[in-house]
Amino acid sequence: MDFLQALLFLCLSAIPLSADNTSSKARSCSDVRQFYSGKGFTLNGVPQTEISGEHLRICPQGYTCCTSAMEETLSNLSRREFEGLVREAGRSLQASLNAQYRSFDTYFTDLLNSSERSLQESFLAKLSSLYSKNAHVFQDLYADLRRYYRGAAVNLEETLNDFWARLLERLFKASALPQYTLTDDYLECVAKQTETLRPFGDVPRDLKPKVTRALVAARSFVQGLTVSGEVIRKVSQVPLSPECTRAMMKLVYCPHCRGLASVKPCANYCRNVMKGCLANQADLDTEWQNLIDTMLQVASSFSSDPSVDVVIYSIPLRISDAILYMQENTEVFTSKVFQACGTPKVAGTQSSGSEERKKRVNPASTAMEYKPSPTAGVRLEMQISDVSSKLREMQQYWVQLPAALCSSKVAAGAASDDKCWNGMTKARYLLEVMGDGLASQINNPEVDIDITKPDMTIRQQIMQLKIMTNRLRNALNGNDVDFQDTSDDVSGSGSGMCTGESCARNGPRVIVPKADSTRYYNHPENKKVKGTGTQTHPSILLLLLSLATLLRRR
């Protein structure tokens, strides 16, 4: 009996003791209230002390300072902040591409302008009135070259052929014997003899592939820069999925709800969340690297013999050589034209032959000597070196982005492996890190992803990268490609390197064919994919340092 009484006494004594323990666990929520208010949210309904967490749907259901409404609010905040981080990272990369675009565009435009200015000054001095009367022929040539570079539907081969035909008409008219009347029909027949009689020697045939290769490469290169920036813009605007919103909330703000605001997420835990939420973006990697590789090859080709600056600067010299050749062979060519087109009618009144001869240009006076600027080659090398360096820095952007967002500023370092937030509590994260890309996320423990449903916006951008890479590979061989106008599929508010009417004036218009098909991923075998470690490029980390700082302020 004494034993039963003693047992009853102990049981009754334990009741108030238990209540005291419960009371002691109910810690203050002052830090959470201050944090929540600092984010701009009202404190109505925010607990003063910890409450039971059975109502939580994302965070662990232990004692908490977060209500269901707070959890939802912070979840939406984590989504907006993450989307902002990705957009900011994209804008940083776009800014780099914009800078490279402006630099190369300025360089190549200066090449064309300097070449035309050299032609005008030399020909005006050597050909005098012959050039003055026919200046528009040369001006039209350079205008067409600029229009082609800017992305207009200009056929380079037809442009060059038309230039030589028009030049032949005017030179023949100036060189032919004065007693003949040359009608428009007759001059048209003369122009048609450009290919067969070769009045300009080998110059047109030699100049055409060089100019074509230089212009095609330059146009494709700046379009590659533009398309790259456009892909980044569109991909950076892809919204976060509901599953990733939950994962980001758990990573960023659940520690606050658990009273562990000062504890950083475990590095591998952060990487799994980022790899899962950026899985579709990582699938850009293969085609992105292919594009960058090809752009590097095109950039390198600018300095190959003959370099792009030599080709453009030497256009006046080659035209001068062609004119000199024709003037030296005027009598032979005139005889062949008479055979092909017939002898023109004799004019009613004839001017003095001696006067006409005085007006003719001395062939020797048209000879020009090409003297390349000593700084031209240096400027080209600097241009190639700078753009190549920047392109290499961004080559692994898509697969380095998750690690960059989980830098030491955001996630715990190796020394804190046992003292980091693992999604449940303050402890080591024991799960393996997933690989890159959508297919590798089949067993991602932090983000529930349906790998059979890739993001369609990103699949379309992968196709655009393929198309642009193919265009650049054609440019390496000097092959022009047809451009179908689907600018609505590429441009948008605040997109690319130029917008609206300014494109026609300031930059090349990019025309990207619509993708005919979309590639889907096959469902892989249901097995875990062991994560592979990648070394984050220093430039990428610097690029995203400010973004990581924002994420730290969760």
Short mmCIF file of N, CA, C and O in Angstrom, two decimals, residues 264-323:
data_model
loop_
_atom_site.label_atom_id
_atom_site.label_comp_id
_atom_site.label_asym_id
_atom_site.label_seq_id
_atom_site.Cartn_x
_atom_site.Cartn_y
_atom_site.Cartn_z
N LYS A 264 23.73 28.28 -41.96
CA LYS A 264 23.71 28.23 -43.42
C LYS A 264 23.33 26.84 -43.91
O LYS A 264 23.57 25.84 -43.23
N PRO A 265 22.74 26.74 -45.11
CA PRO A 265 22.43 25.42 -45.69
C PRO A 265 23.71 24.64 -45.97
O PRO A 265 24.76 25.22 -46.28
N CYS A 266 23.65 23.33 -45.84
CA CYS A 266 24.79 22.48 -46.20
C CYS A 266 25.06 22.66 -47.70
O CYS A 266 24.14 22.78 -48.51
N ALA A 267 26.33 22.67 -48.08
CA ALA A 267 26.72 22.94 -49.47
C ALA A 267 26.08 21.94 -50.43
O ALA A 267 25.53 22.32 -51.47
N ASN A 268 26.16 20.65 -50.12
CA ASN A 268 25.61 19.64 -51.03
C ASN A 268 24.09 19.67 -51.07
O ASN A 268 23.48 19.37 -52.10
N TYR A 269 23.49 20.01 -49.96
CA TYR A 269 22.02 20.18 -49.94
C TYR A 269 21.62 21.32 -50.86
O TYR A 269 20.70 21.19 -51.68
N CYS A 270 22.34 22.44 -50.78
CA CYS A 270 22.06 23.58 -51.66
C CYS A 270 22.26 23.20 -53.12
O CYS A 270 21.44 23.54 -53.98
N ARG A 271 23.32 22.46 -53.41
CA ARG A 271 23.59 22.07 -54.80
C ARG A 271 22.48 21.19 -55.36
O ARG A 271 22.09 21.31 -56.52
N ASN A 272 21.97 20.27 -54.55
CA ASN A 272 20.89 19.40 -55.03
C ASN A 272 19.64 20.20 -55.35
O ASN A 272 18.96 19.94 -56.34
N VAL A 273 19.34 21.19 -54.52
CA VAL A 273 18.17 22.04 -54.79
C VAL A 273 18.39 22.83 -56.07
O VAL A 273 17.51 22.89 -56.95
N MET A 274 19.56 23.44 -56.20
CA MET A 274 19.84 24.26 -57.39
C MET A 274 19.91 23.41 -58.65
O MET A 274 19.41 23.81 -59.71
N LYS A 275 20.55 22.26 -58.56
CA LYS A 275 20.64 21.39 -59.74
C LYS A 275 19.24 20.93 -60.17
O LYS A 275 18.97 20.77 -61.36
N GLY A 276 18.37 20.68 -59.20
CA GLY A 276 17.02 20.26 -59.55
C GLY A 276 16.22 21.39 -60.17
O GLY A 276 15.53 21.20 -61.17
N CYS A 277 16.33 22.58 -59.59
CA CYS A 277 15.53 23.71 -60.08
C CYS A 277 16.12 24.35 -61.34
O CYS A 277 15.43 25.11 -62.02
N LEU A 278 17.37 24.07 -61.63
CA LEU A 278 18.01 24.58 -62.85
C LEU A 278 18.35 23.43 -63.81
O LEU A 278 19.23 23.57 -64.65
N ALA A 279 17.61 22.33 -63.69
CA ALA A 279 17.90 21.15 -64.51
C ALA A 279 17.66 21.41 -65.98
O ALA A 279 18.47 21.04 -66.84
N ASN A 280 16.54 22.05 -66.31
CA ASN A 280 16.24 22.34 -67.72
C ASN A 280 17.27 23.30 -68.29
O ASN A 280 17.71 23.15 -69.44
N GLN A 281 17.66 24.29 -67.50
CA GLN A 281 18.67 25.24 -67.97
C GLN A 281 20.00 24.54 -68.24
O GLN A 281 20.71 24.88 -69.19
N ALA A 282 20.35 23.56 -67.40
CA ALA A 282 21.62 22.85 -67.59
C ALA A 282 21.63 22.06 -68.89
O ALA A 282 22.70 21.78 -69.45
N ASP A 283 20.45 21.71 -69.41
CA ASP A 283 20.39 20.98 -70.68
C ASP A 283 20.80 21.85 -71.87
O ASP A 283 20.99 21.34 -72.98
N LEU A 284 20.93 23.14 -71.64
CA LEU A 284 21.45 24.03 -72.69
C LEU A 284 22.95 23.83 -72.89
O LEU A 284 23.50 24.25 -73.91
N ASP A 285 23.61 23.22 -71.93
CA ASP A 285 25.06 23.21 -71.88
C ASP A 285 25.71 22.71 -73.16
O ASP A 285 26.62 23.35 -73.70
N THR A 286 25.27 21.57 -73.68
CA THR A 286 25.92 20.98 -74.85
C THR A 286 25.87 21.92 -76.05
O THR A 286 26.90 22.22 -76.68
N GLU A 287 24.67 22.41 -76.37
CA GLU A 287 24.54 23.28 -77.54
C GLU A 287 25.14 24.65 -77.28
O GLU A 287 25.63 25.30 -78.20
N TRP A 288 25.09 25.10 -76.03
CA TRP A 288 25.71 26.37 -75.68
C TRP A 288 27.22 26.30 -75.90
O TRP A 288 27.82 27.21 -76.49
N GLN A 289 27.84 25.21 -75.44
CA GLN A 289 29.28 25.07 -75.63
C GLN A 289 29.62 24.90 -77.11
O GLN A 289 30.66 25.39 -77.58
N ASN A 290 28.77 24.20 -77.86
CA ASN A 290 28.99 24.07 -79.30
C ASN A 290 28.99 25.44 -79.97
O ASN A 290 29.82 25.73 -80.84
N LEU A 291 28.02 26.28 -79.57
CA LEU A 291 27.94 27.62 -80.15
C LEU A 291 29.17 28.44 -79.80
O LEU A 291 29.77 29.07 -80.69
N ILE A 292 29.57 28.42 -78.54
CA ILE A 292 30.74 29.20 -78.13
C ILE A 292 31.99 28.71 -78.85
O ILE A 292 32.81 29.51 -79.32
N ASP A 293 32.14 27.38 -78.95
CA ASP A 293 33.30 26.81 -79.67
C ASP A 293 33.35 27.31 -81.11
O ASP A 293 34.42 27.69 -81.62
N THR A 294 32.20 27.30 -81.77
CA THR A 294 32.15 27.72 -83.17
C THR A 294 32.41 29.21 -83.30
O THR A 294 33.07 29.66 -84.25
N MET A 295 31.89 30.00 -82.36
CA MET A 295 32.15 31.44 -82.40
C MET A 295 33.63 31.72 -82.19
O MET A 295 34.19 32.65 -82.80
N LEU A 296 34.27 30.94 -81.35
CA LEU A 296 35.72 31.09 -81.16
C LEU A 296 36.48 30.78 -82.44
O LEU A 296 37.47 31.45 -82.77
N GLN A 297 36.02 29.76 -83.16
CA GLN A 297 36.65 29.43 -84.44
C GLN A 297 36.47 30.55 -85.45
O GLN A 297 37.40 30.89 -86.19
N VAL A 298 35.26 31.11 -85.50
CA VAL A 298 35.01 32.23 -86.42
C VAL A 298 35.87 33.43 -86.04
O VAL A 298 36.47 34.08 -86.92
N ALA A 299 35.96 33.72 -84.75
CA ALA A 299 36.80 34.84 -84.30
C ALA A 299 38.25 34.62 -84.70
O ALA A 299 38.94 35.55 -85.14
N SER A 300 38.72 33.38 -84.56
CA SER A 300 40.09 33.06 -84.95
C SER A 300 40.30 33.22 -86.45
O SER A 300 41.38 33.62 -86.90
N SER A 301 39.26 32.92 -87.23
CA SER A 301 39.38 33.01 -88.69
C SER A 301 39.58 34.44 -89.18
O SER A 301 40.07 34.66 -90.28
N PHE A 302 39.20 35.42 -88.36
CA PHE A 302 39.35 36.81 -88.77
C PHE A 302 40.82 37.17 -88.99
O PHE A 302 41.12 38.08 -89.76
N SER A 303 41.70 36.49 -88.29
CA SER A 303 43.13 36.81 -88.42
C SER A 303 43.87 35.88 -89.36
O SER A 303 45.07 36.05 -89.59
N SER A 304 43.18 34.89 -89.92
CA SER A 304 43.84 33.97 -90.85
C SER A 304 44.13 34.68 -92.17
O SER A 304 43.44 35.63 -92.54
N ASP A 305 45.14 34.22 -92.88
CA ASP A 305 45.60 34.88 -94.10
C ASP A 305 44.65 34.59 -95.27
O ASP A 305 44.37 33.43 -95.57
N PRO A 306 44.11 35.63 -95.95
CA PRO A 306 44.26 37.05 -95.63
C PRO A 306 43.29 37.45 -94.52
O PRO A 306 42.14 37.03 -94.50
N SER A 307 43.75 38.26 -93.59
CA SER A 307 42.92 38.66 -92.45
C SER A 307 41.80 39.58 -92.91
O SER A 307 41.85 40.17 -93.99
N VAL A 308 40.78 39.69 -92.07
CA VAL A 308 39.58 40.44 -92.45
C VAL A 308 39.91 41.91 -92.70
O VAL A 308 39.34 42.54 -93.60
N ASP A 309 40.86 42.48 -91.92
CA ASP A 309 41.20 43.89 -92.14
C ASP A 309 41.93 44.09 -93.46
O ASP A 309 41.69 45.08 -94.17
N VAL A 310 42.78 43.14 -93.83
CA VAL A 310 43.49 43.24 -95.10
C VAL A 310 42.50 43.14 -96.27
O VAL A 310 42.60 43.90 -97.24
N VAL A 311 41.54 42.23 -96.17
CA VAL A 311 40.55 42.06 -97.24
C VAL A 311 39.74 43.34 -97.44
O VAL A 311 39.57 43.82 -98.57
N ILE A 312 39.23 43.91 -96.35
CA ILE A 312 38.36 45.09 -96.47
C ILE A 312 39.17 46.31 -96.88
O ILE A 312 38.73 47.09 -97.75
N TYR A 313 40.35 46.50 -96.30
CA TYR A 313 41.17 47.66 -96.64
C TYR A 313 41.67 47.62 -98.09
O TYR A 313 41.94 48.67 -98.69
N SER A 314 41.82 46.40 -98.63
CA SER A 314 42.40 46.28 -99.98
C SER A 314 41.35 46.36 -101.09
O SER A 314 41.72 46.27 -102.27
N ILE A 315 40.07 46.54 -100.76
CA ILE A 315 39.05 46.64 -101.81
C ILE A 315 39.36 47.78 -102.78
O ILE A 315 39.30 47.59 -104.02
N PRO A 316 39.71 48.99 -102.32
CA PRO A 316 40.04 50.05 -103.28
C PRO A 316 41.22 49.67 -104.19
O PRO A 316 41.20 49.97 -105.39
N LEU A 317 42.23 49.04 -103.62
CA LEU A 317 43.39 48.63 -104.41
C LEU A 317 43.01 47.65 -105.50
O LEU A 317 43.44 47.78 -106.65
N ARG A 318 42.18 46.68 -105.15
CA ARG A 318 41.79 45.67 -106.13
C ARG A 318 40.93 46.28 -107.23
O ARG A 318 41.03 45.91 -108.41
N ILE A 319 40.06 47.23 -106.88
CA ILE A 319 39.25 47.90 -107.90
C ILE A 319 40.15 48.73 -108.80
O ILE A 319 39.97 48.77 -110.03
N SER A 320 41.15 49.37 -108.20
CA SER A 320 42.12 50.14 -108.99
C SER A 320 42.87 49.23 -109.95
O SER A 320 43.08 49.59 -111.13
N ASP A 321 43.26 48.06 -109.49
CA ASP A 321 43.94 47.10 -110.37
C ASP A 321 43.05 46.71 -111.54
O ASP A 321 43.52 46.56 -112.68
N ALA A 322 41.75 46.52 -111.24
CA ALA A 322 40.81 46.11 -112.29
C ALA A 322 40.65 47.21 -113.34
O ALA A 322 40.64 46.94 -114.55
N ILE A 323 40.54 48.46 -112.88
CA ILE A 323 40.41 49.58 -113.82
C ILE A 323 41.68 49.73 -114.66
O ILE A 323 41.61 49.95 -115.88
#
